[in-house]
C-alpha positions as a printed NumPy array, in Angstrom:
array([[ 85.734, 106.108, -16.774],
       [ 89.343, 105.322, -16.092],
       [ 89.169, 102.971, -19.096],
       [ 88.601, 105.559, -21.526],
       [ 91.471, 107.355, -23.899],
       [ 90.156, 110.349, -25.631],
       [ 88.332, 113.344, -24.527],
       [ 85.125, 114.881, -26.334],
       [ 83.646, 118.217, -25.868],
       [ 80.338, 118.879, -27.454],
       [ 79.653, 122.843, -28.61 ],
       [ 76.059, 123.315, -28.831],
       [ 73.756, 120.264, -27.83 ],
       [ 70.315, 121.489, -30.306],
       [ 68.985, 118.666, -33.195],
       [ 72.444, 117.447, -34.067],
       [ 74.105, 118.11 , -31.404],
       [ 72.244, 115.61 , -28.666],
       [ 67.94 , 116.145, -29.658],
       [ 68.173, 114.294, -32.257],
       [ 68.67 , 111.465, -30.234],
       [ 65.077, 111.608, -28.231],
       [ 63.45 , 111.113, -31.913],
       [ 62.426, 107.355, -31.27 ],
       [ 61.901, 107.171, -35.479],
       [ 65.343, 107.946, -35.888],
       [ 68.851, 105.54 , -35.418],
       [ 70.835, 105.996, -32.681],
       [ 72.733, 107.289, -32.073],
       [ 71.879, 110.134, -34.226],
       [ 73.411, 113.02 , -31.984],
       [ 77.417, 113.697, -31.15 ],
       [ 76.241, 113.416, -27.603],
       [ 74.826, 110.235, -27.953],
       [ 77.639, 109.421, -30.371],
       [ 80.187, 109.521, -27.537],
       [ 78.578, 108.209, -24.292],
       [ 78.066, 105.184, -26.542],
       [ 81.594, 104.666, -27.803],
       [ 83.752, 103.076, -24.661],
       [ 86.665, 104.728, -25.786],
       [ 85.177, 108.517, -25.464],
       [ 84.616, 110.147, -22.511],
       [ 82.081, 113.347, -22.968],
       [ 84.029, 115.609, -20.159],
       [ 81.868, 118.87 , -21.573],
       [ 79.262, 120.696, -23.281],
       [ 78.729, 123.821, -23.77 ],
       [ 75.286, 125.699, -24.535],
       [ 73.49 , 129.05 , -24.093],
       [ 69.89 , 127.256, -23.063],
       [ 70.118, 125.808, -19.496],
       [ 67.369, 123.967, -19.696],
       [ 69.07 , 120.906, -21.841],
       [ 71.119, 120.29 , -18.939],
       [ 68.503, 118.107, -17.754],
       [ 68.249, 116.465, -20.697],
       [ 72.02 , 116.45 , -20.803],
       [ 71.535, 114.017, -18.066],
       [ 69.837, 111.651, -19.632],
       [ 73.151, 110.455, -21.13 ],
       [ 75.469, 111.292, -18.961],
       [ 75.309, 112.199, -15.534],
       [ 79.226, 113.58 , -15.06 ],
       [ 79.987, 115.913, -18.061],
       [ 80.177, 119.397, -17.168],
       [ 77.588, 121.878, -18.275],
       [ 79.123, 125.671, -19.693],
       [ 76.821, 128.062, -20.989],
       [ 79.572, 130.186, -22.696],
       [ 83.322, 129.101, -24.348],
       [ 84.794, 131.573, -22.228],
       [ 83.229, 129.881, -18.758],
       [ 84.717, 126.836, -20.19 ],
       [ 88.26 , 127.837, -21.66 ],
       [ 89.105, 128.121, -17.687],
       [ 88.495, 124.331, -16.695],
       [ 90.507, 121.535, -17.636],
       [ 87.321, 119.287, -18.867],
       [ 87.301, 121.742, -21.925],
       [ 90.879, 122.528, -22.666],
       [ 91.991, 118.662, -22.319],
       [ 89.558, 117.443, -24.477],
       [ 91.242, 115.782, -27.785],
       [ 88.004, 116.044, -29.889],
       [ 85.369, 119.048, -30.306],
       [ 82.519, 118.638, -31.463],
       [ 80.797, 121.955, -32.693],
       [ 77.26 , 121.895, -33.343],
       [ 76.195, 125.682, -33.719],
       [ 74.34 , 127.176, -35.757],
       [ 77.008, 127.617, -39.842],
       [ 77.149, 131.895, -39.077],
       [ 79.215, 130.858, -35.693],
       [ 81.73 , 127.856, -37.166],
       [ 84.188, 130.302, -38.17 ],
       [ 84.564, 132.116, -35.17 ],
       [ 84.727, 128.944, -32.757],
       [ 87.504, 127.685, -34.618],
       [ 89.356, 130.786, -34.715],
       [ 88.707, 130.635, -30.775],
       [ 89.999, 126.802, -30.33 ],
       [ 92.877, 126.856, -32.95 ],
       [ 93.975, 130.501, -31.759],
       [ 94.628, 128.675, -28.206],
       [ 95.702, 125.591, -29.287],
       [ 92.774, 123.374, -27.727],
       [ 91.852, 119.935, -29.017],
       [ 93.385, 117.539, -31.778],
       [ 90.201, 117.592, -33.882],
       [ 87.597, 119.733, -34.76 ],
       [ 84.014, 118.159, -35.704],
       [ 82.076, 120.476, -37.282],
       [ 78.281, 120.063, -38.72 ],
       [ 77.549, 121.825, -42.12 ],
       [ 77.931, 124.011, -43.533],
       [ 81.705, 124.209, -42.334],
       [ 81.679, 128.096, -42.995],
       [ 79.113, 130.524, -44.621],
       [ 80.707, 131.528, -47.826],
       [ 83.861, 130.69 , -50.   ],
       [ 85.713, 133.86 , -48.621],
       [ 85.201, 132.254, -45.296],
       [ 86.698, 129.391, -46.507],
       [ 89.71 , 130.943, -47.714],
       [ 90.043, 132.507, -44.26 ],
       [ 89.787, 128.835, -42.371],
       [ 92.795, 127.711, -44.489],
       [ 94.589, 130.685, -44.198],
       [ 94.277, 130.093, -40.43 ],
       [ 94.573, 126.414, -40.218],
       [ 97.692, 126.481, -42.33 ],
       [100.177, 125.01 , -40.459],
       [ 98.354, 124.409, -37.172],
       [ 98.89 , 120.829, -35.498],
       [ 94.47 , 120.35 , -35.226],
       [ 92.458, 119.158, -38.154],
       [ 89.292, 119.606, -39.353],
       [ 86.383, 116.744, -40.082],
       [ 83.469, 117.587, -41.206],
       [ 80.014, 115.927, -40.174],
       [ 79.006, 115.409, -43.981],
       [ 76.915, 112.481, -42.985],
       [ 76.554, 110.05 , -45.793],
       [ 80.129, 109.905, -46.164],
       [ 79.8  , 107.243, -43.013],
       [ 77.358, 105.285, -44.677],
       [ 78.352, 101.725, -45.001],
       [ 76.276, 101.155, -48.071],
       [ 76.712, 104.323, -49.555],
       [ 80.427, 104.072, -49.6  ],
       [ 80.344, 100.517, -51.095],
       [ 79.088, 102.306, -54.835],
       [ 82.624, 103.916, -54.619],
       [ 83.985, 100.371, -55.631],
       [ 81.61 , 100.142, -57.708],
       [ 82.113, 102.917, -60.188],
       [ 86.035, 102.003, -59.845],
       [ 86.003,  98.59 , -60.309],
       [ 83.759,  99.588, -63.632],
       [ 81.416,  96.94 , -61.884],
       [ 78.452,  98.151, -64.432],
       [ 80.609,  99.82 , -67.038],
       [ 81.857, 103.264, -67.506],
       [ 79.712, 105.839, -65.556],
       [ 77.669, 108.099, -68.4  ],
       [ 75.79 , 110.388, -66.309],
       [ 73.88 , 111.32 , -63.255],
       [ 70.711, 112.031, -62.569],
       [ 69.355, 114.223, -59.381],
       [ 66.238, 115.011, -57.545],
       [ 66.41 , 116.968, -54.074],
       [ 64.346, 119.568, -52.097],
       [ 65.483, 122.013, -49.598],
       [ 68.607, 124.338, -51.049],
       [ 71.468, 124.409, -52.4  ],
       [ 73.675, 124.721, -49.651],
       [ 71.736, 122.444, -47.344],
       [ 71.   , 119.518, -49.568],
       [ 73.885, 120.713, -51.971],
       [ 76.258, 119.735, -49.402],
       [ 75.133, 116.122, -49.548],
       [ 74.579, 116.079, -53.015],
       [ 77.629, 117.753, -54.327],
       [ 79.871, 115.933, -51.859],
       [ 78.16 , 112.11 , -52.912],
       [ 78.791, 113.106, -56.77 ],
       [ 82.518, 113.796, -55.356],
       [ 82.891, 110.847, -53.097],
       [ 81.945, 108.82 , -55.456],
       [ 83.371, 109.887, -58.379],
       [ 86.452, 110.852, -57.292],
       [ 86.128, 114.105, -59.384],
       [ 84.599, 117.369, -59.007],
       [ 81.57 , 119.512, -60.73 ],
       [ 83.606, 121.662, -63.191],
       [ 80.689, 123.64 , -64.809],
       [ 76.647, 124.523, -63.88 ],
       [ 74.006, 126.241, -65.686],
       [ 70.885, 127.118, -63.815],
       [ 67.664, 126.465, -65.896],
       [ 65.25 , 127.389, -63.101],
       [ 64.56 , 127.997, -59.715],
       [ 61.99 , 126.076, -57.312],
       [ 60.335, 127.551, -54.117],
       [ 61.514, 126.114, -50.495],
       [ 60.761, 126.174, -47.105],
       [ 64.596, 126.37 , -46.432],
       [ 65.089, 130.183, -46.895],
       [ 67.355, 132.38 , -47.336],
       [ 68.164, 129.531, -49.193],
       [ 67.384, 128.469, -53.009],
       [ 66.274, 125.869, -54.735],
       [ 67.574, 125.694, -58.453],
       [ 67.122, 122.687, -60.882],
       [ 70.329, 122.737, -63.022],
       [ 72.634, 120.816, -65.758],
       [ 76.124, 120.239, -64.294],
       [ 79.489, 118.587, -65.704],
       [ 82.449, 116.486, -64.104],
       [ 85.72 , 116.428, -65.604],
       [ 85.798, 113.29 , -66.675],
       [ 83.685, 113.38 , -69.504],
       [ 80.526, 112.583, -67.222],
       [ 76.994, 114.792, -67.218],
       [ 74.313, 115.361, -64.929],
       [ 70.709, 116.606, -64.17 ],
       [ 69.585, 118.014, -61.056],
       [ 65.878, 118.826, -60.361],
       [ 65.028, 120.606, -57.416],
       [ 61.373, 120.277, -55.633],
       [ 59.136, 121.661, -53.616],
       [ 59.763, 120.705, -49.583],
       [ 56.692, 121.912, -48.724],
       [ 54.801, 119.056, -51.115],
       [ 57.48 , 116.559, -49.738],
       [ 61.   , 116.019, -49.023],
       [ 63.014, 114.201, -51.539],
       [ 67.042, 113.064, -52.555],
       [ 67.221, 110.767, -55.281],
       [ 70.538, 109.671, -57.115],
       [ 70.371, 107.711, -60.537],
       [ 73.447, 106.378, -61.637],
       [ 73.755, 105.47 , -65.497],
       [ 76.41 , 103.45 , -66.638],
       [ 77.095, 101.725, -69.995],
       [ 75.798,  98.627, -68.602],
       [ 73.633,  98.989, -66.04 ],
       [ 72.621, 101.768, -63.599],
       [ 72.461, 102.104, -59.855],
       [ 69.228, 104.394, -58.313],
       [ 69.704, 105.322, -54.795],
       [ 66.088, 106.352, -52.927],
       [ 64.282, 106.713, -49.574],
       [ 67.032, 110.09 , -49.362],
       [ 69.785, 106.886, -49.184],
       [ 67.622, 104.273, -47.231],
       [ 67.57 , 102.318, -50.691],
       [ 69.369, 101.193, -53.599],
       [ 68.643,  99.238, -56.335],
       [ 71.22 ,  97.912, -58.93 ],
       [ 70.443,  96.859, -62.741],
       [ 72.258,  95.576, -65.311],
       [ 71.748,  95.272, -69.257],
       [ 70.248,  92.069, -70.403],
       [ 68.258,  91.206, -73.732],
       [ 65.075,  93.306, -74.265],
       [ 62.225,  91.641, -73.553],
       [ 60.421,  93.446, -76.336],
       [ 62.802,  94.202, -79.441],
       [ 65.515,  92.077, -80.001],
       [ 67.683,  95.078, -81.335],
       [ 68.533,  96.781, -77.764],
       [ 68.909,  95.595, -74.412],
       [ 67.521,  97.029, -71.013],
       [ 67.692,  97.642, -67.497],
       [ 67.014,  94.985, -65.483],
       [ 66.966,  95.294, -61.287],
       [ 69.382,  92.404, -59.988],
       [ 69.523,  93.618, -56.431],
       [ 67.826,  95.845, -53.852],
       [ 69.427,  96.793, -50.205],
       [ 66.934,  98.746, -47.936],
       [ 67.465,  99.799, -44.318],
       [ 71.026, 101.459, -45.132],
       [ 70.284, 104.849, -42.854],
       [ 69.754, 102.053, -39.802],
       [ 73.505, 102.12 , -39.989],
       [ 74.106, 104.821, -37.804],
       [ 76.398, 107.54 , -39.634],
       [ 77.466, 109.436, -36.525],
       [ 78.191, 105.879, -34.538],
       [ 80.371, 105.377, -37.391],
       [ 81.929, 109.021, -37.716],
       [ 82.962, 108.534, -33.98 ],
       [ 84.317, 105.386, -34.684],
       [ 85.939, 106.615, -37.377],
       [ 87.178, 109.88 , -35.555],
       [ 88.329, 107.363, -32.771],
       [ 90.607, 105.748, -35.28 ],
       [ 92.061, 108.402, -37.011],
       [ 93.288, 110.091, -33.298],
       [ 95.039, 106.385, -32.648],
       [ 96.983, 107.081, -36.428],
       [ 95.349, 103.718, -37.754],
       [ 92.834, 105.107, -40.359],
       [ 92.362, 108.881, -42.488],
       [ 89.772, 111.286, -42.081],
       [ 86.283, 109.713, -44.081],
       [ 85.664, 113.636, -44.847],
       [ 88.087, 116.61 , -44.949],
       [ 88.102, 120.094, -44.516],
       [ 88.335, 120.522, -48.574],
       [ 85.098, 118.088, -48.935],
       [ 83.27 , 120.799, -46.904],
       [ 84.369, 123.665, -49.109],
       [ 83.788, 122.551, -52.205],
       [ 80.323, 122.39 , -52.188],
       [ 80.244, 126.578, -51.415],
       [ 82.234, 126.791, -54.436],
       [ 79.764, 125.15 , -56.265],
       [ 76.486, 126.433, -54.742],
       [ 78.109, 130.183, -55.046],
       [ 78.9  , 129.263, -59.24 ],
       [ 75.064, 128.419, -59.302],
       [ 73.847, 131.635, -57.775],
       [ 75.936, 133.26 , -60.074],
       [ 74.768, 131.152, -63.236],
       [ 71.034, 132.152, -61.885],
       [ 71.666, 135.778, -62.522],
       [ 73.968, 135.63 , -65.706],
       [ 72.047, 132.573, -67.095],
       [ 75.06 , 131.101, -68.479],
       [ 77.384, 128.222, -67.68 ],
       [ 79.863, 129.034, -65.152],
       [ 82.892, 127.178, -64.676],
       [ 84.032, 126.304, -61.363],
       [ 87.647, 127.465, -59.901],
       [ 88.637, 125.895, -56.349],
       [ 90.872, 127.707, -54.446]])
């Protein structure tokens, strides 16, 4: 290990945080645990979690990082309080309060947090209010935003590759906080713009309560509209992403596995319009392992050569968004968004 230049703590070590990782259907890694004992310049020095038993797991990967059931137990060793990277992989209704424990004493550089960053908007407002001028920053595990292939429609829709982009069509399951985290933060990503305005015009059941499912109509600044249709989880899971430009259209399926691009080309049936036509088709893009990349990423942006992939702001945004359709549900009106 005396080759190795950062240090990683991991805060929590459930699905995300290293289970994920025995799932043989999944990539790997798929887990912050597995994340860094595969990265040669990380050195997992700690975890910390309540349930004992994982700590044989634990040692599956790694048979030298110390084992802390509580933050306190491991804010007095120098494993924890060295480390330049935490990883915290809790369940959303504790975020807030472990970073108000790490920033408050000054440990780490960053801060990896799963989603939801923090429960609510006023939460929000509370993390920058304490992060404000504080040398540690934030990253948020917003996963697709490490997707190779995923990124790549970015330079699309720039470039103007298939045109302008006209609007955007959804289909998800599973809330709009869960879900809506991806799919408001892909819309953003790749856009480079934000939802401005929702409208609710109904609400499907999920298995993901408290949370709700709504299918809504939703507008970007930039003169771009959108559809989003929420189903039922509990028939099957879905996240689908059409992309309609002026000419051609990019669909995105298999929740990201997929995409297929088209481009306009003369109808095959009536000589006065044109149509879609599929010119390509890239499958297998969740083998590319999102949290190998996030680390990687993470790895670069502590040696100052690269930025952040995802922000604290990219985190927030989507509570903004989700709290404007809640609202919109009960008013049934469009709501315009304000981000703080």
């Amino acid at each position: 290990m005396k080759n190795k230049k950062f240090k990683a703590v991991v805060i929590g070590i459930g699905n995300i945080g290293m289970m994920y990782d025995f799932d043989s259907l999944r990539p790997h890694p798929s887990s912050h645990v597995m994340g860094y004992c595969e990265n040669n310049v990380f050195e997992l020095t700690g975890v910390v979690e309540s349930d004992s038993s994982k700590e044989t797991l634990l040692r599956k990967f790694s048979k030298d990082t110390l084992f802390f059931k509580t933050l306190e137990e491991a804010f007095t060793k120098e494993a924890f309080v060295s480390a330049d990277v935490i990883s915290i992989c809790t369940p959303p209704d504790t975020h807030f309060e472990i970073l108000k424990f790490l920033a408050d004493r000054d440990i780490g550089s960053i801060y990896f947090c799963e989603k939801p960053l923090v429960n609510s908007t006023e939460e929000a407002r509370e993390l920058k209010n304490l992060m404000t001028g504080k040398r540690q920053v934030i990253i948020p595990n917003i996963t697709r935003r490490w997707n190779t292939g995923l990124r790549k429609i970015i330079d699309m829709i720039r470039s103007e590759q298939f045109g302008k982009l006209l609007k955007i069509h959804v289909r998800y399951t599973r809330g709009i906080f869960n879900t809506g985290s991806h799919m408001f933060d892909l819309i953003h990503m790749w856009t480079g713009d934000r939802i401005r305005r929702v409208k609710v015009l109904s609400e499907t059941p999920t298995s993901a309560v408290p949370e709700r499912s709504f299918s809504f109509y939703f507008e970007l600044g930039n003169n771009v509209s959108g559809f989003a249709e929420a189903m039922d989880d509990r028939n099957y899971y879905l996240f689908e992403y059409d992309l309609f430009f002026s000419d051609g259209k990019i669909e995105v399926r298999d929740c990201g596995d997929t995409v297929i691009y088209y481009k306009t080309d003369h109808h095959h049936l009536y000589s006065a319009f044109r149509e879609l036509k599929p010119i390509d088709q890239i499958s297998g893009l969740l083998s590319d392992s999102g949290m190998r990349n996030a680390i990687a990423n993470i790895e670069r942006s502590l040696q100052k050569t690269d930025e952040p992939y995802c922000a604290m702001e990219d985190a927030i945004c989507p509570l903004y968004i989700a709290e404007a359709l809640e609202k919109s549900y009960i008013t049934h009106e469009m709501e315009e968004l304000t981000y703080e």
